[in-house]
mmCIF file of C-alpha atoms in Angstrom:
data_model
loop_
_atom_site.group_PDB
_atom_site.id
_atom_site.type_symbol
_atom_site.label_atom_id
_atom_site.label_comp_id
_atom_site.label_asym_id
_atom_site.label_seq_id
_atom_site.Cartn_x
_atom_site.Cartn_y
_atom_site.Cartn_z
ATOM 1 C CA MET A 8 -29.188 50.403 -18.960
ATOM 2 C CA ASN A 9 -25.991 52.018 -18.231
ATOM 3 C CA GLN A 10 -26.488 51.867 -14.708
ATOM 4 C CA ILE A 11 -27.447 47.977 -14.816
ATOM 5 C CA TYR A 12 -24.130 47.450 -16.674
ATOM 6 C CA MET A 13 -22.243 49.745 -14.236
ATOM 7 C CA THR A 14 -23.403 47.752 -11.367
ATOM 8 C CA TYR A 15 -22.788 44.374 -13.248
ATOM 9 C CA GLN A 16 -19.173 45.466 -13.636
ATOM 10 C CA HIS A 17 -18.924 46.519 -10.069
ATOM 11 C CA VAL A 18 -20.144 43.198 -8.840
ATOM 12 C CA ILE A 19 -17.770 41.487 -11.126
ATOM 13 C CA LYS A 20 -14.742 43.499 -9.821
ATOM 14 C CA GLN A 21 -15.736 42.402 -6.563
ATOM 15 C CA LEU A 22 -15.947 38.822 -7.184
ATOM 16 C CA GLY A 23 -12.581 39.080 -8.762
ATOM 17 C CA LYS A 24 -11.362 39.219 -4.777
ATOM 18 C CA VAL A 25 -12.276 35.950 -4.254
ATOM 19 C CA ASP A 26 -11.460 34.317 -7.500
ATOM 20 C CA PHE A 27 -9.007 31.934 -5.869
ATOM 21 C CA ILE A 28 -11.804 29.846 -4.747
ATOM 22 C CA GLY A 29 -12.312 28.174 -8.196
ATOM 23 C CA PRO A 30 -8.683 26.879 -8.589
ATOM 24 C CA LEU A 31 -8.506 25.808 -4.937
ATOM 25 C CA LEU A 32 -11.812 23.807 -5.228
ATOM 26 C CA LEU A 33 -10.363 22.318 -8.525
ATOM 27 C CA ARG A 34 -7.075 21.364 -6.826
ATOM 28 C CA VAL A 35 -8.926 20.229 -3.488
ATOM 29 C CA TYR A 36 -11.505 17.975 -5.780
ATOM 30 C CA LEU A 37 -8.638 16.429 -7.875
ATOM 31 C CA ALA A 38 -5.835 15.902 -5.321
ATOM 32 C CA PRO A 39 -7.455 13.117 -3.474
ATOM 33 C CA ILE A 40 -8.459 11.331 -6.776
ATOM 34 C CA PHE A 41 -4.848 11.360 -7.838
ATOM 35 C CA ILE A 42 -3.300 10.506 -4.656
ATOM 36 C CA LEU A 43 -5.425 7.383 -4.288
ATOM 37 C CA ALA A 44 -5.122 6.468 -7.775
ATOM 38 C CA GLY A 45 -1.233 6.809 -7.723
ATOM 39 C CA TYR A 46 -1.179 5.010 -4.192
ATOM 40 C CA ASN A 47 -3.043 2.230 -5.655
ATOM 41 C CA LYS A 48 -0.882 1.697 -8.593
ATOM 42 C CA LEU A 49 2.265 1.710 -6.402
ATOM 43 C CA ASN A 50 0.570 -0.921 -4.020
ATOM 44 C CA ASN A 51 0.165 -3.216 -6.903
ATOM 45 C CA ILE A 52 2.770 -2.113 -9.539
ATOM 46 C CA GLU A 53 3.095 -5.739 -11.120
ATOM 47 C CA ASN A 54 -0.743 -6.014 -11.482
ATOM 48 C CA VAL A 55 -0.691 -2.327 -13.282
ATOM 49 C CA THR A 56 2.285 -3.482 -15.265
ATOM 50 C CA TYR A 57 0.399 -6.502 -16.571
ATOM 51 C CA TRP A 58 -2.641 -4.420 -17.087
ATOM 52 C CA PHE A 59 -0.695 -1.660 -19.261
ATOM 53 C CA ASP A 60 0.798 -4.603 -21.492
ATOM 54 C CA SER A 61 -2.629 -5.908 -21.966
ATOM 55 C CA LEU A 62 -3.498 -2.424 -23.249
ATOM 56 C CA SER A 63 -0.437 -2.288 -25.574
ATOM 57 C CA ILE A 64 1.323 0.478 -23.901
ATOM 58 C CA PRO A 65 4.885 0.194 -24.741
ATOM 59 C CA THR A 66 7.398 -0.436 -21.678
ATOM 60 C CA PRO A 67 4.765 -1.226 -19.446
ATOM 61 C CA GLU A 68 6.874 -1.378 -16.353
ATOM 62 C CA LEU A 69 8.238 1.885 -16.993
ATOM 63 C CA MET A 70 5.049 3.507 -17.742
ATOM 64 C CA ALA A 71 3.469 1.906 -14.775
ATOM 65 C CA TRP A 72 5.970 3.345 -12.357
ATOM 66 C CA LEU A 73 5.738 6.964 -14.288
ATOM 67 C CA ALA A 74 1.978 7.031 -13.920
ATOM 68 C CA ALA A 75 1.827 5.932 -10.213
ATOM 69 C CA LEU A 76 4.461 8.305 -9.316
ATOM 70 C CA THR A 77 3.079 11.131 -11.255
ATOM 71 C CA GLU A 78 -0.383 10.540 -9.988
ATOM 72 C CA PHE A 79 0.896 10.278 -6.321
ATOM 73 C CA GLY A 80 3.207 12.805 -6.375
ATOM 74 C CA GLY A 81 0.971 15.057 -8.732
ATOM 75 C CA GLY A 82 -2.036 14.793 -6.362
ATOM 76 C CA ILE A 83 0.117 16.080 -3.241
ATOM 77 C CA ILE A 84 1.603 19.140 -5.588
ATOM 78 C CA LEU A 85 -2.087 20.019 -6.453
ATOM 79 C CA LEU A 86 -3.276 19.818 -2.895
ATOM 80 C CA PHE A 87 -0.562 22.372 -1.837
ATOM 81 C CA GLY A 88 -0.871 24.347 -5.271
ATOM 82 C CA PHE A 89 2.810 24.162 -5.912
ATOM 83 C CA ALA A 90 4.037 24.159 -9.586
ATOM 84 C CA VAL A 91 0.341 23.438 -10.778
ATOM 85 C CA ARG A 92 1.145 24.528 -14.217
ATOM 86 C CA LEU A 93 3.843 22.392 -14.554
ATOM 87 C CA ILE A 94 2.205 19.040 -13.092
ATOM 88 C CA SER A 95 -1.004 19.692 -14.990
ATOM 89 C CA ILE A 96 0.787 18.717 -18.222
ATOM 90 C CA PRO A 97 1.847 15.221 -17.204
ATOM 91 C CA LEU A 98 -1.379 14.618 -15.537
ATOM 92 C CA MET A 99 -3.297 15.657 -18.735
ATOM 93 C CA VAL A 100 -1.125 13.354 -20.780
ATOM 94 C CA ILE A 101 -2.117 10.399 -18.353
ATOM 95 C CA MET A 102 -5.828 11.310 -18.660
ATOM 96 C CA VAL A 103 -5.380 11.309 -22.801
ATOM 97 C CA VAL A 104 -3.664 7.980 -22.447
ATOM 98 C CA ALA A 105 -6.242 6.509 -20.154
ATOM 99 C CA ALA A 106 -9.214 7.627 -22.166
ATOM 100 C CA ILE A 107 -7.600 6.343 -25.558
ATOM 101 C CA SER A 108 -6.139 3.055 -24.169
ATOM 102 C CA ALA A 109 -8.547 1.889 -21.240
ATOM 103 C CA HIS A 110 -11.863 3.750 -21.942
ATOM 104 C CA TRP A 111 -12.642 4.697 -25.813
ATOM 105 C CA GLN A 112 -14.170 1.304 -26.708
ATOM 106 C CA PHE A 113 -16.675 1.894 -24.085
ATOM 107 C CA GLY A 114 -17.657 5.116 -25.257
ATOM 108 C CA TRP A 115 -18.524 8.330 -23.273
ATOM 109 C CA HIS A 116 -20.589 7.486 -20.146
ATOM 110 C CA VAL A 117 -18.643 5.720 -17.062
ATOM 111 C CA LEU A 118 -22.160 4.560 -15.726
ATOM 112 C CA PRO A 119 -25.049 3.655 -17.811
ATOM 113 C CA GLU A 120 -27.590 4.901 -15.605
ATOM 114 C CA ALA A 121 -29.260 7.573 -17.822
ATOM 115 C CA GLU A 122 -32.075 6.426 -20.228
ATOM 116 C CA LEU A 123 -31.151 9.552 -22.324
ATOM 117 C CA THR A 124 -27.778 9.920 -23.754
ATOM 118 C CA VAL A 125 -25.632 12.614 -24.688
ATOM 119 C CA PRO A 126 -25.522 13.483 -28.357
ATOM 120 C CA TRP A 127 -21.472 12.096 -28.658
ATOM 121 C CA GLU A 128 -22.143 8.985 -27.023
ATOM 122 C CA TRP A 129 -20.985 6.531 -29.712
ATOM 123 C CA ARG A 130 -21.410 3.410 -27.507
ATOM 124 C CA SER A 131 -25.148 3.870 -26.714
ATOM 125 C CA ASP A 132 -25.276 -0.010 -27.355
ATOM 126 C CA LEU A 133 -23.470 -0.776 -24.272
ATOM 127 C CA ILE A 134 -25.900 1.301 -22.229
ATOM 128 C CA ALA A 135 -28.827 -0.904 -23.172
ATOM 129 C CA GLU A 136 -26.629 -3.974 -22.651
ATOM 130 C CA ALA A 137 -25.487 -2.715 -19.188
ATOM 131 C CA GLY A 138 -29.283 -2.214 -18.152
ATOM 132 C CA ILE A 139 -30.119 -6.027 -19.344
ATOM 133 C CA ARG A 140 -26.934 -7.233 -17.107
ATOM 134 C CA LYS A 141 -27.902 -5.054 -14.151
ATOM 135 C CA ASN A 142 -31.410 -6.334 -14.275
ATOM 136 C CA ARG A 143 -30.127 -9.818 -14.481
ATOM 137 C CA ALA A 144 -27.869 -9.338 -11.653
ATOM 138 C CA ILE A 145 -30.466 -7.924 -9.550
ATOM 139 C CA GLU A 146 -32.676 -11.032 -9.984
ATOM 140 C CA ILE A 147 -29.734 -13.486 -9.009
ATOM 141 C CA LEU A 148 -29.195 -11.327 -6.095
ATOM 142 C CA GLN A 149 -32.889 -11.083 -4.882
ATOM 143 C CA GLU A 150 -32.952 -14.773 -5.590
ATOM 144 C CA HIS A 151 -29.791 -16.068 -3.913
ATOM 145 C CA GLY A 152 -28.439 -13.394 -1.528
ATOM 146 C CA ASN A 153 -29.484 -10.617 0.716
ATOM 147 C CA TYR A 154 -30.593 -7.999 -1.791
ATOM 148 C CA ALA A 155 -31.544 -5.520 0.857
ATOM 149 C CA TRP A 156 -28.186 -5.716 2.495
ATOM 150 C CA LEU A 157 -26.197 -5.507 -0.733
ATOM 151 C CA SER A 158 -28.005 -2.461 -1.843
ATOM 152 C CA GLU A 159 -28.164 -0.679 1.684
ATOM 153 C CA ALA A 160 -24.932 1.408 0.803
ATOM 154 C CA GLY A 161 -26.229 2.337 -2.649
ATOM 155 C CA HIS A 162 -27.883 0.903 -5.630
ATOM 156 C CA LEU A 163 -26.292 -1.633 -7.812
ATOM 157 C CA THR A 164 -24.927 -0.716 -11.119
ATOM 158 C CA VAL A 165 -22.692 -1.938 -13.754
ATOM 159 C CA LEU A 166 -19.850 -0.034 -14.731
ATOM 160 C CA LYS A 167 -19.734 1.149 -18.280
ATOM 161 C CA ASN A 168 -16.065 2.636 -18.173
ATOM 162 C CA GLY A 169 -16.201 5.055 -20.849
ATOM 163 C CA ILE A 170 -13.946 8.248 -20.902
ATOM 164 C CA GLU A 171 -16.448 10.655 -19.033
ATOM 165 C CA PHE A 172 -14.188 10.690 -15.994
ATOM 166 C CA ALA A 173 -10.919 11.129 -17.841
ATOM 167 C CA ALA A 174 -12.385 13.802 -19.909
ATOM 168 C CA THR A 175 -13.717 15.663 -17.180
ATOM 169 C CA TYR A 176 -10.247 15.332 -15.220
ATOM 170 C CA PHE A 177 -8.561 16.444 -18.353
ATOM 171 C CA ILE A 178 -10.759 19.720 -18.732
ATOM 172 C CA MET A 179 -10.226 20.666 -15.180
ATOM 173 C CA LEU A 180 -6.576 20.070 -15.166
ATOM 174 C CA LEU A 181 -6.568 22.338 -18.457
ATOM 175 C CA VAL A 182 -8.232 24.959 -16.383
ATOM 176 C CA LEU A 183 -5.597 24.885 -13.963
ATOM 177 C CA PHE A 184 -3.117 24.937 -16.579
ATOM 178 C CA PHE A 185 -4.083 28.297 -17.794
ATOM 179 C CA ASN A 186 -5.260 29.838 -14.626
ATOM 180 C CA GLY A 187 -2.492 28.468 -12.059
ATOM 181 C CA ALA A 188 -3.184 27.311 -8.670
ATOM 182 C CA GLY A 189 -4.984 30.659 -7.528
ATOM 183 C CA SER A 190 -4.265 33.423 -5.022
ATOM 184 C CA TYR A 191 -3.754 33.201 -1.195
ATOM 185 C CA VAL A 192 -4.101 29.420 -0.637
ATOM 186 C CA SER A 193 -1.160 28.058 -2.852
ATOM 187 C CA VAL A 194 2.485 27.851 -2.744
ATOM 188 C CA ASP A 195 2.715 28.996 -6.228
ATOM 189 C CA TYR A 196 1.028 32.419 -5.034
ATOM 190 C CA TRP A 197 3.365 32.929 -2.064
ATOM 191 C CA LEU A 198 6.674 32.038 -3.939
ATOM 192 C CA THR A 199 5.670 34.296 -6.719
ATOM 193 C CA ARG A 200 5.063 37.282 -4.201
ATOM 194 C CA TYR A 201 8.241 36.591 -2.619
ATOM 195 C CA MET A 202 10.303 36.279 -5.930
ATOM 196 C CA ARG A 203 8.922 39.887 -6.752
ATOM 197 C CA LYS A 204 10.282 41.269 -3.583
#
């Protein structure tokens, strides 16, 4: 038993040499999401301001600009791994605000595709309703449109728009906040090494 434990510890120690892969993949995954979200907001700032106002977000124009610039710039910062812990904070705030103001009323799931729901889904009624609407939309499209062409790139779905993605991104950012950008493939790593000289 002792030999198994020692082997396990050796393997874990060896894996520590590539522990930069986790933070790197989180950054590379999140960066384009935030860059695109920020870019789209910047290009439609008036519509975003109106939307924020409809969500009762205070000072909607200022908040629209702050969200857009934080997402766009934050995505770039994440990609290069510079000040990752610092930029994670405002990005997490944006995810909390998005979850509460724009998604909470729709429950957990973003897509209502699963018949089984997680125990913490508080709007399972919307899953059933989305299924009814999806089936009706398919019927209409099959009758009056070219449904084969419309669904060729993917199945038709109805967006339930719950907090699932915002919560997932928040958790990923929280991991980056506590663990940092990772070694070797981040500006933070090389700056820290340079400053220690």
